[in-house]
Coordinates of C-alpha atoms in Angstrom, one line a residue:
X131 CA 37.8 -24.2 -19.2
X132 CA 35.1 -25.7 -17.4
X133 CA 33.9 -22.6 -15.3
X134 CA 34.2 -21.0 -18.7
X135 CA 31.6 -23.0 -20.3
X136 CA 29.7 -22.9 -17.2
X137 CA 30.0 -19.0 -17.1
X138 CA 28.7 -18.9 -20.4
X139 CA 25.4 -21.5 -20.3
X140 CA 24.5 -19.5 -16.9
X141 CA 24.6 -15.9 -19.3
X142 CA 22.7 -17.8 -22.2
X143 CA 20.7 -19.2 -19.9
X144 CA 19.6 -15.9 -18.5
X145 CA 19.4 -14.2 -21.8
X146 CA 16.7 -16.6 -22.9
X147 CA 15.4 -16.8 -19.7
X148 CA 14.5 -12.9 -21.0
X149 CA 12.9 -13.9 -23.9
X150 CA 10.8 -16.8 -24.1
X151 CA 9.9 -16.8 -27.6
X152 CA 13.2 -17.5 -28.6
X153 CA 12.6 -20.7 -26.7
X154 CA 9.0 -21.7 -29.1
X155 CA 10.7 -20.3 -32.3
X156 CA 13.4 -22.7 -31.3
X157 CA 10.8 -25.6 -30.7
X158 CA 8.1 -25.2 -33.5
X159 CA 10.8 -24.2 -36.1
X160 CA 13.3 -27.1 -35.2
X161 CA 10.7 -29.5 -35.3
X162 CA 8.8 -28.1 -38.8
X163 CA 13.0 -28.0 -40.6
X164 CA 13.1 -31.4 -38.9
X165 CA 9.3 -32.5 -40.6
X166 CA 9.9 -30.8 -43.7
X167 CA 13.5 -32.4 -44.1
X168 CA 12.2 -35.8 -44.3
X169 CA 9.8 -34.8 -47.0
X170 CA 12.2 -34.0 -49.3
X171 CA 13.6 -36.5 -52.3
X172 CA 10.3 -38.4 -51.7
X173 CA 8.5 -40.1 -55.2
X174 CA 6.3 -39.4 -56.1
X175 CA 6.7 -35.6 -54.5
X176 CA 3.9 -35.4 -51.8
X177 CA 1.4 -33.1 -52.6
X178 CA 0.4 -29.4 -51.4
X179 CA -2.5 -30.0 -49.3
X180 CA 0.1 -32.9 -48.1
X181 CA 2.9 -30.6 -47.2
X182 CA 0.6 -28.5 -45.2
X183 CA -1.0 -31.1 -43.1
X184 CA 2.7 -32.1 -42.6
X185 CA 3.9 -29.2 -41.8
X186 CA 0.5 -27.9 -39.1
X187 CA 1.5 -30.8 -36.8
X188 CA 4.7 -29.1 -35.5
X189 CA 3.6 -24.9 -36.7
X190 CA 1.3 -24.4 -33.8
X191 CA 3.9 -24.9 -31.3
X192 CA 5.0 -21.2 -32.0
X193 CA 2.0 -20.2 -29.8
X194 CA 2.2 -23.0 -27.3
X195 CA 2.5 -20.2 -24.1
X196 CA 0.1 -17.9 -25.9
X197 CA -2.6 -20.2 -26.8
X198 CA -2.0 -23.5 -25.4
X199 CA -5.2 -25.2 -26.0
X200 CA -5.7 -23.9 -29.7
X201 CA -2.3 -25.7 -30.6
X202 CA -3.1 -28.7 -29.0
X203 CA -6.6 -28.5 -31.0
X204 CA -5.1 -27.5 -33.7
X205 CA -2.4 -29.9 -33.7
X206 CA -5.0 -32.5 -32.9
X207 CA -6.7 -31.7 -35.7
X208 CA -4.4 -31.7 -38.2
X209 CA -3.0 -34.9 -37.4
X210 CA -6.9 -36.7 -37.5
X211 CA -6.9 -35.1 -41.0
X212 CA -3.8 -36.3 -42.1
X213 CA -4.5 -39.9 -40.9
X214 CA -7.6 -39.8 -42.7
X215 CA -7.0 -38.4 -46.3
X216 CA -3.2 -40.4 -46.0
X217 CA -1.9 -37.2 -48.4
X218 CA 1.6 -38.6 -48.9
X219 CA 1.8 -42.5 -49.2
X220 CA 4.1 -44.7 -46.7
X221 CA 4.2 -41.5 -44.4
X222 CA 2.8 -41.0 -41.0
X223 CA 3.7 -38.4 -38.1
X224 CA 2.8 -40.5 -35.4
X225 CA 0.7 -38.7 -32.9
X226 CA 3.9 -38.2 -30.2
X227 CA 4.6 -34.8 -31.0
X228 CA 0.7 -33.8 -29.8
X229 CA 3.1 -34.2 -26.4
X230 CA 4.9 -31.1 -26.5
X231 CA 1.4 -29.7 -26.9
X232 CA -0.2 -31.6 -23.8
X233 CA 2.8 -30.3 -21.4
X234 CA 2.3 -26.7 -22.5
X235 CA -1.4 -26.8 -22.4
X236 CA -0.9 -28.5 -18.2
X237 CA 2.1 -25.7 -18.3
X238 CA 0.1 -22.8 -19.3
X239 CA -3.6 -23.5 -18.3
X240 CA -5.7 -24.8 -15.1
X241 CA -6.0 -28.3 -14.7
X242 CA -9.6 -28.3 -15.2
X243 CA -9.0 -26.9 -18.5
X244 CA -6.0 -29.1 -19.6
X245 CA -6.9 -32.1 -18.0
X246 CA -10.6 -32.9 -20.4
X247 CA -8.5 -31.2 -23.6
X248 CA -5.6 -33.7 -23.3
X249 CA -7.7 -36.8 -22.5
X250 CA -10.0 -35.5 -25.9
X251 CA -7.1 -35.3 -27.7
X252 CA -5.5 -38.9 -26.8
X253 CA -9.1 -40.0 -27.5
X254 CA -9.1 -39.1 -30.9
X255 CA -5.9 -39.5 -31.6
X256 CA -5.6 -42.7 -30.7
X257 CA -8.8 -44.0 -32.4
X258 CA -7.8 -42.5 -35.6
X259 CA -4.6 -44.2 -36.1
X260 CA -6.7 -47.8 -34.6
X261 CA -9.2 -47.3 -36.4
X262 CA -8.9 -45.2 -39.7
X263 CA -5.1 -45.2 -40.0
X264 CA -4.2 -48.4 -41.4
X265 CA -3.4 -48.6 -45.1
X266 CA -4.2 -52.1 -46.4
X267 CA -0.6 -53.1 -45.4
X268 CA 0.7 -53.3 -41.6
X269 CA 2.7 -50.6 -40.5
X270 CA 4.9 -50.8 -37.2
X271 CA 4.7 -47.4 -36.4
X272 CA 0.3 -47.5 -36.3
X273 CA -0.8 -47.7 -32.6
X274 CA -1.2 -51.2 -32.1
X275 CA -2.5 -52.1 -28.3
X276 CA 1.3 -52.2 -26.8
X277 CA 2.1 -49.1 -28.8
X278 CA -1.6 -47.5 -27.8
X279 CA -0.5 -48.1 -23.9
X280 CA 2.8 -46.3 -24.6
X281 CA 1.9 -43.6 -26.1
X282 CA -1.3 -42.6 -23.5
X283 CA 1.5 -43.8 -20.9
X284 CA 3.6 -40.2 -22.6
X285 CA 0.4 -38.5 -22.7
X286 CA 0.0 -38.8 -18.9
X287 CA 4.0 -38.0 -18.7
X288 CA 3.7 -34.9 -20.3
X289 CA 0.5 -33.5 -18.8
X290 CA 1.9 -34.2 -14.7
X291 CA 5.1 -32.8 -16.0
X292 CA 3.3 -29.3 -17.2
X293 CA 1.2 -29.4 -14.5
X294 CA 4.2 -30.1 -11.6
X295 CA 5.6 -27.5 -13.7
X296 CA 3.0 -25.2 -13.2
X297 CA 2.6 -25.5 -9.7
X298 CA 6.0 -25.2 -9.2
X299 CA 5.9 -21.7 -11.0
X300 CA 2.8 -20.9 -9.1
X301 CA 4.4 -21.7 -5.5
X302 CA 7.0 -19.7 -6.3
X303 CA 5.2 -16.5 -7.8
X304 CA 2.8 -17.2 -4.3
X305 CA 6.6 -17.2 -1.9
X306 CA 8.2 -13.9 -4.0
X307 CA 4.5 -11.9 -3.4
X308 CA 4.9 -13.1 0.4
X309 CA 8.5 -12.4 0.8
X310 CA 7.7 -8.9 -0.7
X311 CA 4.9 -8.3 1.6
X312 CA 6.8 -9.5 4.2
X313 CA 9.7 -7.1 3.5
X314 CA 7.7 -4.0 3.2
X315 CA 5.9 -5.0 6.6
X316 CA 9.3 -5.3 7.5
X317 CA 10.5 -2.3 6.3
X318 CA 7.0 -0.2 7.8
X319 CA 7.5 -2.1 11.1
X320 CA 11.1 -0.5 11.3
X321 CA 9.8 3.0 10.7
X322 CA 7.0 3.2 12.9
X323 CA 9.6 1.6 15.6
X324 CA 12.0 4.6 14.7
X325 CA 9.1 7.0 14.6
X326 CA 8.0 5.6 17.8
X327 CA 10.8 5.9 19.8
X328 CA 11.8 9.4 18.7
X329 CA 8.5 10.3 20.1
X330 CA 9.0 9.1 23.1
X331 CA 12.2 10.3 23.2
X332 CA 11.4 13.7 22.9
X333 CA 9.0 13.2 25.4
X334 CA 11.7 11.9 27.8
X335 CA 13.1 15.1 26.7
X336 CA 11.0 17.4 26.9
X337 CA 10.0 16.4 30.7
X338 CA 13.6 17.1 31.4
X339 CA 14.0 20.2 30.0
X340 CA 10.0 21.6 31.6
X341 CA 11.9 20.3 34.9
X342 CA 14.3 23.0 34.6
X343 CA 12.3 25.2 32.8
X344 CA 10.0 25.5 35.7
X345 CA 12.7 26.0 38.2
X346 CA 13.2 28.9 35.9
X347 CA 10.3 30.3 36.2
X348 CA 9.7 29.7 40.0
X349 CA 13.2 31.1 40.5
X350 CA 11.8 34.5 38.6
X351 CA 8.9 34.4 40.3
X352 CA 10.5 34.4 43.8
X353 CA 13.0 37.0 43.2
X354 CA 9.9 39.3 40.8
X355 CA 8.3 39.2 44.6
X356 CA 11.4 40.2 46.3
X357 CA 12.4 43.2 44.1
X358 CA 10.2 46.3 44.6
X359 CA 11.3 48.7 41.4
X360 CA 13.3 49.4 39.2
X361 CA 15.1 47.7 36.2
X362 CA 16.1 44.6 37.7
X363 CA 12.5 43.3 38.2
X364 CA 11.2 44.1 34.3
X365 CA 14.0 41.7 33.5
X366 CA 13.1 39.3 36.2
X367 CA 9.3 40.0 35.1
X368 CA 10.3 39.4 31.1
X369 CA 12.6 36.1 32.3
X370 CA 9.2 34.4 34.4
X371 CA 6.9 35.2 31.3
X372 CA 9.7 33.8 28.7
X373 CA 9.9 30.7 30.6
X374 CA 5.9 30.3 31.3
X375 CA 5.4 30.5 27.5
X376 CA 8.5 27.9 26.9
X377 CA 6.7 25.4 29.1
X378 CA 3.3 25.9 27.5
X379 CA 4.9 25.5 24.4
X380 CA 6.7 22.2 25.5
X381 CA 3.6 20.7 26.9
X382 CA 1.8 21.8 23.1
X383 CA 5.0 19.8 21.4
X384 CA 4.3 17.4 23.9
X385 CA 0.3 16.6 23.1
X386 CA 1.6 16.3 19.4
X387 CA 4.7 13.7 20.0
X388 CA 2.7 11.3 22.7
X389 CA 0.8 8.3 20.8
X390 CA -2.4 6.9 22.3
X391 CA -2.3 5.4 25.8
X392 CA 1.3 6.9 26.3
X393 CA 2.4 7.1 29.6
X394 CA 2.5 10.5 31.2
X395 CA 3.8 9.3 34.3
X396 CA 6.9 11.2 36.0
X397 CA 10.1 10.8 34.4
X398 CA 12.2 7.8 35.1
X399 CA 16.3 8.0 36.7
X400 CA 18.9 5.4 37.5
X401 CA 17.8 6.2 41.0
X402 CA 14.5 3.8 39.5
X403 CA 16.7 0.6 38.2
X404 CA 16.3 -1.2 41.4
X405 CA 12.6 -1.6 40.1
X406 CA 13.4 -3.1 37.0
X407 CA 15.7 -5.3 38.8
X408 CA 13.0 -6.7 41.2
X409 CA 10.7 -6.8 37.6
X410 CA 13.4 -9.3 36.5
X411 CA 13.6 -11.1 39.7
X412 CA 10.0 -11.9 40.2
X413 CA 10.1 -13.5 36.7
X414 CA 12.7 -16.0 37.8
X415 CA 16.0 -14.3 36.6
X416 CA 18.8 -14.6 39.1
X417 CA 20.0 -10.2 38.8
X418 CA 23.1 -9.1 39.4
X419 CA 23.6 -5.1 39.3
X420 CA 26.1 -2.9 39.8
X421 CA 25.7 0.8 39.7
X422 CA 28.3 4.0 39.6
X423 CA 27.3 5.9 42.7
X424 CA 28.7 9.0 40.6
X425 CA 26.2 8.3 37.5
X426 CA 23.6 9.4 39.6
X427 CA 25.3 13.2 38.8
X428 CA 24.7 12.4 35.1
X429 CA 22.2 14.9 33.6
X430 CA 19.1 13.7 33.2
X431 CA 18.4 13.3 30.1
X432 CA 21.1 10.8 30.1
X433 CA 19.5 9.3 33.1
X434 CA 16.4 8.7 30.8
X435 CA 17.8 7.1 28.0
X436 CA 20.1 4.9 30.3
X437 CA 17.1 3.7 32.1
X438 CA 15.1 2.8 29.2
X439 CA 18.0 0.8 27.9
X440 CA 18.0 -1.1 31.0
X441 CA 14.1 -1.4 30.5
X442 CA 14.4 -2.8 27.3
X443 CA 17.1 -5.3 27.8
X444 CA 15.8 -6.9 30.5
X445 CA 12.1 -7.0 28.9
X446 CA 13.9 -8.6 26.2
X447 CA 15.8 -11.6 28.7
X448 CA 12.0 -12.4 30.3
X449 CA 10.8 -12.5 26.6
X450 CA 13.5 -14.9 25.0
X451 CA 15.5 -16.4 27.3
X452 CA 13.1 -17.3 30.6
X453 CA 14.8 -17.2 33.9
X454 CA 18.5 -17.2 33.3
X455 CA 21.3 -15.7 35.1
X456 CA 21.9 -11.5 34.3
X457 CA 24.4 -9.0 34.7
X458 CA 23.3 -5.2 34.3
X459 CA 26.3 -2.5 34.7
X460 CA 26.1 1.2 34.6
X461 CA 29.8 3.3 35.1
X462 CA 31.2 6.6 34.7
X463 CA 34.3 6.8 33.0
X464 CA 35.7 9.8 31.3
X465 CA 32.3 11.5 31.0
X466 CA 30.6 8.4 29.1
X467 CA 28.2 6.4 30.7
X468 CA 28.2 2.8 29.8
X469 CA 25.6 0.7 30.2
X470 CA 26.2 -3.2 29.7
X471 CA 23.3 -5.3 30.1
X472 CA 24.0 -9.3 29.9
X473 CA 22.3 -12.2 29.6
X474 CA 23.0 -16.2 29.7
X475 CA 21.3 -18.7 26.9
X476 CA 17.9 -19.4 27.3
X477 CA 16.2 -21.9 30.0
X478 CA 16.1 -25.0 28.7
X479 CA 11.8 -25.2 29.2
X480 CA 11.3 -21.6 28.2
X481 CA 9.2 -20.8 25.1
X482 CA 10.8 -17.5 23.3
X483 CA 8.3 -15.1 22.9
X484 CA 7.7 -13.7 19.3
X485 CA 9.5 -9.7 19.4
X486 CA 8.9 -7.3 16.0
X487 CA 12.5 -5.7 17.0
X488 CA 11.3 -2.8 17.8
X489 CA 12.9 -2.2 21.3
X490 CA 16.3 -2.9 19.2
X491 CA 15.5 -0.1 16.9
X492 CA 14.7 1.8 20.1
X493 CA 17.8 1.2 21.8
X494 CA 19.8 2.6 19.1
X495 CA 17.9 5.4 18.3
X496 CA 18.0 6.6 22.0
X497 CA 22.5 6.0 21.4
X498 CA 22.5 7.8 18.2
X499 CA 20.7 10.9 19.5
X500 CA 23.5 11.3 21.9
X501 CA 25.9 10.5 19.7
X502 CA 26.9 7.1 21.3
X503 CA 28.0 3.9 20.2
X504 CA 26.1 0.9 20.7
X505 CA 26.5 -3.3 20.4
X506 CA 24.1 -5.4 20.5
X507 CA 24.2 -9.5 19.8
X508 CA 24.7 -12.7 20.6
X509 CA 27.6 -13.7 23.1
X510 CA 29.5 -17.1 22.2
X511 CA 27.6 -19.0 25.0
X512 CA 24.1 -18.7 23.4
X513 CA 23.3 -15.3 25.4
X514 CA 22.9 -11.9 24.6
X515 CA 24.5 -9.0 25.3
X516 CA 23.4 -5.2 25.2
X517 CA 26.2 -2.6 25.3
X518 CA 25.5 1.1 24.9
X519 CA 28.3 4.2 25.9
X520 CA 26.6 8.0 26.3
X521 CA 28.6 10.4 25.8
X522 CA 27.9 13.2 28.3
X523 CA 29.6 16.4 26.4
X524 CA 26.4 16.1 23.6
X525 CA 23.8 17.2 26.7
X526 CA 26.5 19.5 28.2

């Protein structure tokens, strides 16, 4: 029963949530029935000018979001008026509903707007009833000193309520326009990573394929010089130009994939990871490697992508976790290199350095394009760990 009821204030909650008018038709209705109510059965029946100056000190509160410092003017207003003309005998509103006004108006408007209106209107207010308000006998509901003090003392209530209201509503809109920025930042970041990476992938690629390319076309060349005549040397002629226009082409695909500043150097091997070992070392990281001597048969391609794995874990273990012990694996098995890189938690001095996840992204872009598998997270002692398996059938 109780989730019931609960399930069903959360829905009404949210449908009014929807449509805030519902909420002032609610208020300034409720309060006017409420006003006009205790008119009724009076004698002598108050008169019409009565009724309405009656009725304008709760009406206004329809447009309390809309235009919060009308209503409280108005409201202000209406209720000087009916303290001083005193239409229907024995019968004062008592300024406390100009409260529901103030906390819109602090709600709804800057402080230096609400703020002077809402001390005006407790201003004039309050000296009305003091002064001009009294009939010629006492009533107990006319703002005597103690009751003057209490009612400035809501006044003040009301406006830091609307106002804490406001800035809560304003912190929040401030933390949803930052959390979307953030997200789409997020959410470029993770492109241009993937965009990144596939360029230098195809890079990596590319150099591996003009490696063999050009053996082609040296290969032609040699046996073009051997061969005298005949038909065996137009094909060995058409073979050499074929793979001369191949590698101009590649170097043309090449110009258009490499960013700014990217490194042209010769293409990286597992025959190179001793280098990103001693990298690691000289930072303080206590390396232990183990390499397949048979993964050094692995095309190269894979070679590439296995040694920018490397690359980017242990970047990663400088960046985050300082000098702390590491494992880095590569085997053979079944035609699937695995590479396993391994970290233990952080040092306990080392500052983390900030990372945009990039390399991450890079890591399993490089996996996917071989059609690997890849895990990468947290092991259960506070490290990391960086698993990738390349299959080598996909560059077979």
């Amino acid at each position: 029963m109780t989730a019931y009821v609960t399930a069903a204030l959360r829905s009404a909650h949210t449908r009014v949530a929807g449509r805030p008018w519902l909420v002032d038709v609610a208020l300034g209705g409720g309060l006017t029935a409420f006003d006009m109510a205790t008119l009724s059965g009076r004698t002598p029946a108050p008169s019409t000018v009565g009724v309405l100056l009656w009725g304008l000190q709760t009406v206004p509160l329809f447009w309390r979001r809309r235009r919060p410092r009308t209503v409280l003017g108005a409201m202000t207003v209406a209720f000087v008026l009916f303290e001083a003309i005193d239409p229907v005998p024995g019968k004062t509103p008592g300024p406390y509903f100009l409260i529901f006004a103030v906390y819109a108006l602090a709600r709804y408007a800057p402080a230096a707007v609400s703020a002077p209106w809402s001390a005006l209107s407790l201003v004039a207010a309050a000296v009305t009833d003091l002064v001009g308000g009294r009939s010629p006998v006492p009533r107990l509901d006319s703002l005597e000193p103690i009751t003057a003090t209490t009612f400035a003392a809501f006044y003040v209530l009301a406006w830091l309520l609307g106002y804490g209201r406001r800035r809560i509503e304003s912190d929040a809109g401030r933390l949803r326009a930052l959390n979307e920025r953030l997200r789409v930042e997020r959410e470029t970041n993770a492109r241009q990573a993937v965009l990144t990476e596939r360029a230098r992938i195809a890079r990596d690629l590319h150099d591996v394929v003009a490696h063999h390319v050009s053996a082609i076309a040296v290969q032609a060349r040699s046996t073009e010089e051997g061969l005298r005549d005949g038909p065996a040397l137009a094909d060995v002629t058409r073979i050499a130009a074929t793979a001369d226009t191949a590698l101009i082409e590649m170097r043309r695909i090449l110009g258009l994939l490499s960013g700014p500043g990217e490194d042209a150097g010769p293409e990286p091997s597992l025959a190179h990871v001793d280098r990103l070992v001693s990298a690691a070392e000289a930072a303080g990281c206590r390396v232990t490697a183990t390499l397949d001597p048979s993964a050094g048969a692995v095309p190269s391609a894979i070679q590439v992508s296995a040694y920018r794995i490397v690359q980017e874990a242990l970047t990663n273990v400088v960046k985050h976790a300082g000098p702390t012990d590491v494992r880095v694996a590569l085997r053979l098995d079944d035609d699937v290199l695995t590479v396993e890189v391994e970290n233990g938690p952080a040092a306990a001095a080392h500052r983390p350095v900030p990372g945009s996840g990039r390399g991450l992204i890079g890591v399993r872009e490089r996996v996917t394009a071989f059609g690997g598998t890849s895990h990468l997270g947290p092991r259960p002692d506070g490290g990391w760990r960086v698993r990738a398996a390349l299959p080598l059938r996909e560059v077979r």
